[in-house]
C-alpha angles and dihedrals in degrees: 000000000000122000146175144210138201134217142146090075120141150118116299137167121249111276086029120118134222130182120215115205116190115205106224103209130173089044123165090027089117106290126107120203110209098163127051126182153134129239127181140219115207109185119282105009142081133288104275118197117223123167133018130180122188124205091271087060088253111159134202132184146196115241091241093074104019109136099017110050111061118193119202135157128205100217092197092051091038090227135133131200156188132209110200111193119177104025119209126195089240093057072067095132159113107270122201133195118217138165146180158181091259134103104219104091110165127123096261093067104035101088079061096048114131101238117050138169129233085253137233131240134241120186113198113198122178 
């Protein structure tokens, strides 16, 4: 059984950086994971979806983050990670690592993706 955990969360002031990093464990029992990503959940609000890598190393990303937040995994390490520049109060959330079998691998799937981690928290103050 696959599984993932999260880590790197923690309290940082607007304009910081923090980098997640989310521990893939259970890998080669028959499932294949062809989609890795990370979604978020601020209070209050919905399951948004943020940063998706396929196998190729193919990356897509919300608007939301694009050009501060970077994913990237490390296959030999089975980690995945991501690197969160610029920090703004409302990226204040619960992040969540999750992965899965399928292709599609863009931000507005991966809160529904198969595989997902317990979560970490960031906490963004101005």
């Amino acid at each position: 059984q696959v599984k993932l955990a999260e880590s790197g969360g923690g309290s940082v002031l607007a304009g910081g950086s923090l980098r997640l990093s989310c521990e893939i464990s259970g890998l080669g029992l028959g499932y294949d994971i062809n989609c890795m990503g990370w979604f978020r959940q601020a209070p209050g609000k919905e399951r948004e979806g943020i940063a998706g890598v396929e196998n190729d190393g193919s990356a897509h990303y919300a608007d939301s983050v694009k050009g501060r937040f970077t994913i990237s995994k490390d296959s030999p390490k089975n980690k995945l990670y991501l690197q969160m520049d610029n920090l703004k109060p409302e990226d204040t959330a619960e992040y969540y690592c999750a992965a899965d079998d399928g292709t599609y691998c863009y931000p507005d799937v991966l809160q529904y993706l198969e595989v997902q981690g317990q979560g970490t928290l960031v906490t963004v103050s101005s």
